[in-house]
Amino acid sequence: MEKKAIIVGAGLVGSLWAVLLARRGYSIDVYEMRDDPRKAGFIGGRSINLAMSTRGWKALEKAGIENKIREVAIPMKGRMMHDEAGELAFQPYGKEGQAIYSVSRGGLNIELIRIADQYDNLRFHFSQKCLGLSLDDNTVYFEDTRAGERSSAQAPLIFGTDGAFSAVRRSLMKQPRFNYSQQYLEYGYKELHIPPGPDGRHPLDKNALHIWPRGQFMMIALPNVDGSFTGTLFLPFEGSPNSFEHLQTDEQVTAFFHRHFPDSIPLIPGLLEDFRANPTSALATIRCLPWCHQDKVLLIGDASHAIVPFYGQGMNSGFEDCSLLDGLMDTHQDNWSTIIEIFNQDRPKDANAIADLALRNFVEMRDRVADPRFLLRKEIEAYLHEKYPEDFLPLYSQVTFSHIPYSQALAEGLAQDELFDRILAIEGIEENWKANVELGEVFRQWLREREG
Amino acid sequence: MEKKAIIVGAGLVGSLWAVLLARRGYSIDVYEMRDDPRKAGFIGGRSINLAMSTRGWKALEKAGIENKIREVAIPMKGRMMHDEAGELAFQPYGKEGQAIYSVSRGGLNIELIRIADQYDNLRFHFSQKCLGLSLDDNTVYFEDTRAGERSSAQAPLIFGTDGAFSAVRRSLMKQPRFNYSQQYLEYGYKELHIPPGPDGRHPLDKNALHIWPRGQFMMIALPNVDGSFTGTLFLPFEGSPNSFEHLQTDEQVTAFFHRHFPDSIPLIPGLLEDFRANPTSALATIRCLPWCHQDKVLLIGDASHAIVPFYGQGMNSGFEDCSLLDGLMDTHQDNWSTIIEIFNQDRPKDANAIADLALRNFVEMRDRVADPRFLLRKEIEAYLHEKYPEDFLPLYSQVTFSHIPYSQALAEGLAQDELFDRILAIEGIEENWKANVELGEVFRQWLREREG
């Protein structure tokens, strides 16, 4: 087969995947609906900052740009919880030295496009909106969003990396027996800008992901390299008094922030302007199956598995798709029939697992992180991991700091829930738990049951 | 508001709903993609016979045609299981006198259209394919499938009764935050014709639904009024040796039937022709939410909740939608804003429940009905219902012979599963169980727990 492919979508996953294929000598044409971000600038305003973690770094390493991105990534070592009185509590994500990294989506995307564009065998075509595919003859149709003229392109391999609203997926959906689901949260989000402090420095601890957990809703903030933070408010669209529906006037917004996030008010001088100007965006989980059409078309990243942002794994899981496919090419070379079959067989269960975990983590972030018993669990988890490194790796670490398949991590996490139901039921566990004999007994009993 | 509505789709639900609205004086225009079945004949070949049960009859009664349909409906009092040796076993569906009724889809649809067409305030427009809606101005666009010309129509109320592949739903899908899912079974089905016997009479007991349960697959047959049966083979598309993929040649089909359904071979003289000529069709579950757009557009029946056929509740649940809406009109007259809000709030959970129950019943029909312990459970269920009529109604009866909301029936069914886990664990329950003292104790204990 000719080593030639079309990639539809030059977002994070599309441009990374382009690099990985170009490195192997494939002739690549990448089509992107938006204008070239290197010239047009990156359109922001609706994108939560990215939290790069182990799975993402691995893919960047394969693409040879890990170090370059590390220079502009800000480590976040844990969560900093802000209560209504402005009191802070810190909860580390992992062991000493472990962190997730705040990265700018636009900056990372531009960097990936630059790297990709250095390959002679790779061509970018911007401002090209995909209109659909003709699956019989491997043709993709485009419309130039500026000039309006239409064109088409053909290749033996077509990759759909065109995100949650994928046009490539829309063509696959017309095939018989295509499974598809889109489920929206009843929550929306709005970005709020936290500028640098008067000294140009970060106005909050920059090495933490800040959370204002309020039970049914929350605000978060992630650091940017310029000293600012990007804040994001997550709130029900309607129904509750604490919903976007009831934040229509400046007075309502002000009263809401005074009541629930008083310590954030001095941090967001443009609160009312941001609130009016920035859109209220929706959050969806998208699943489908198959991810492919025969051995010709394959969906990667959000195009086949868009998830909510609460585990920070959207980009990481898309990048892991690329790593896994790259690994399959190591084993099966250019045998795409086999590569696509294996990938479509093995990967969707992991995508489903991280979709479920991300939904579950929303409850954790907005509600449980404010619960002393949850924080106690996190402390005991860290302790058990330190004491029994071979036998216990907390779920969060499995997802964030390992390459364990997501589906395995989810199963493990459910077993860990059961363990902590027992541990937290131990009488007096709150006090001096390190000296509690029962803790070790319960843990070892749980281990035995799992091995048995 | 003007009492005027458009109904898109003149299938079973659409034509019944047209009758119920026309009775109340609404000016109704019904648009249907297919040609008029009164002239064109009803296109069959892919439709499993219908099993009318209590929920369906109630809606027909409201439309004033219950008696007319009863005349051509064949009562099926239970399941007749055929094993590999051709041995028969009968298991009643309910109490003495209860039955589900085999009805011809085409015959019922034509009858409903005839009844509807008697209203002066109702107009049918056949051969009109819906192209989509303009939601802002309540306009529906059509294309004449014969002449090709396009037209549009407007009304304050638009009902989408256009089935699993609803064009009305496709327009709602473009609204923000529309939840949607389509999930296909890995099984297909193929219709096989069982003609009347030499004497013109039914070649099998006509008062039963015949099942050939074979674990991972099955065949069923439902009686028709002309002495024939409609047989349907349900088989995985691929993967297993017993799949459509491996039934490509006449030899393969013959060998497969000789091995698994030997007693059916003399019943299906056209087996090989049918197998070649009839399509292998797919089975989907479709869910969405909301079912409406504001107080203007509402989806009813398969358009909002298409289910697999294994509980015989597809048509019945669609007809129940109509009964419920009719009941809401009794209470709220023409206040469609309220009617649609309540219906969209209350009904989807029941549609989800019957979707789940239908998937679950496939396993029951193809596998569990051949298990002596399952049949024992059914016997004990009937006994408990007879002895404690106030306290125990089997799940199947709740779904089929009552108007209990499906979601409540499903919850009840899960509790009944738990009861029978305990009952079937009683030592020696297989023998002389009516005299078993423990049975009553376990049942009363279960009752007490539920009341407590």
PDB file of C-alpha atoms in Angstrom, chain A residues 31-36 124-132 140-152:
ATOM      1  CA  TYR A  31      -6.796  19.588   6.435  1.00  0.00           C
ATOM      2  CA  GLU A  32      -8.020  22.020   9.069  1.00  0.00           C
ATOM      3  CA  MET A  33     -11.235  24.037   9.165  1.00  0.00           C
ATOM      4  CA  ARG A  34      -9.737  26.967  11.071  1.00  0.00           C
ATOM      5  CA  ASP A  35      -7.231  29.409   9.683  1.00  0.00           C
ATOM      6  CA  ASP A  36      -3.536  28.811  10.272  1.00  0.00           C
ATOM      7  CA  PHE A 124      -1.032  21.610   5.866  1.00  0.00           C
ATOM      8  CA  HIS A 125      -4.216  22.932   4.245  1.00  0.00           C
ATOM      9  CA  PHE A 126      -5.926  25.476   6.473  1.00  0.00           C
ATOM     10  CA  SER A 127      -9.401  27.039   6.185  1.00  0.00           C
ATOM     11  CA  GLN A 128     -10.659  23.762   4.710  1.00  0.00           C
ATOM     12  CA  LYS A 129     -13.940  22.622   6.138  1.00  0.00           C
ATOM     13  CA  CYS A 130     -14.605  18.901   5.738  1.00  0.00           C
ATOM     14  CA  LEU A 131     -18.011  18.346   4.116  1.00  0.00           C
ATOM     15  CA  GLY A 132     -17.967  14.572   4.377  1.00  0.00           C
ATOM     16  CA  VAL A 140     -12.826  13.498   1.400  1.00  0.00           C
ATOM     17  CA  TYR A 141     -14.659  16.652   0.330  1.00  0.00           C
ATOM     18  CA  PHE A 142     -13.730  20.130   1.491  1.00  0.00           C
ATOM     19  CA  GLU A 143     -14.915  23.685   1.213  1.00  0.00           C
ATOM     20  CA  ASP A 144     -12.553  26.625   1.502  1.00  0.00           C
ATOM     21  CA  THR A 145     -14.049  28.737   4.286  1.00  0.00           C
ATOM     22  CA  ARG A 146     -12.703  31.963   2.754  1.00  0.00           C
ATOM     23  CA  ALA A 147     -12.969  31.532  -1.011  1.00  0.00           C
ATOM     24  CA  GLY A 148     -15.918  29.146  -0.826  1.00  0.00           C
ATOM     25  CA  GLU A 149     -14.577  26.820  -3.519  1.00  0.00           C
ATOM     26  CA  ARG A 150     -14.867  23.098  -3.123  1.00  0.00           C
ATOM     27  CA  SER A 151     -12.227  20.434  -3.563  1.00  0.00           C
ATOM     28  CA  SER A 152     -11.624  16.801  -2.802  1.00  0.00           C
TER      29      SER A 152
END
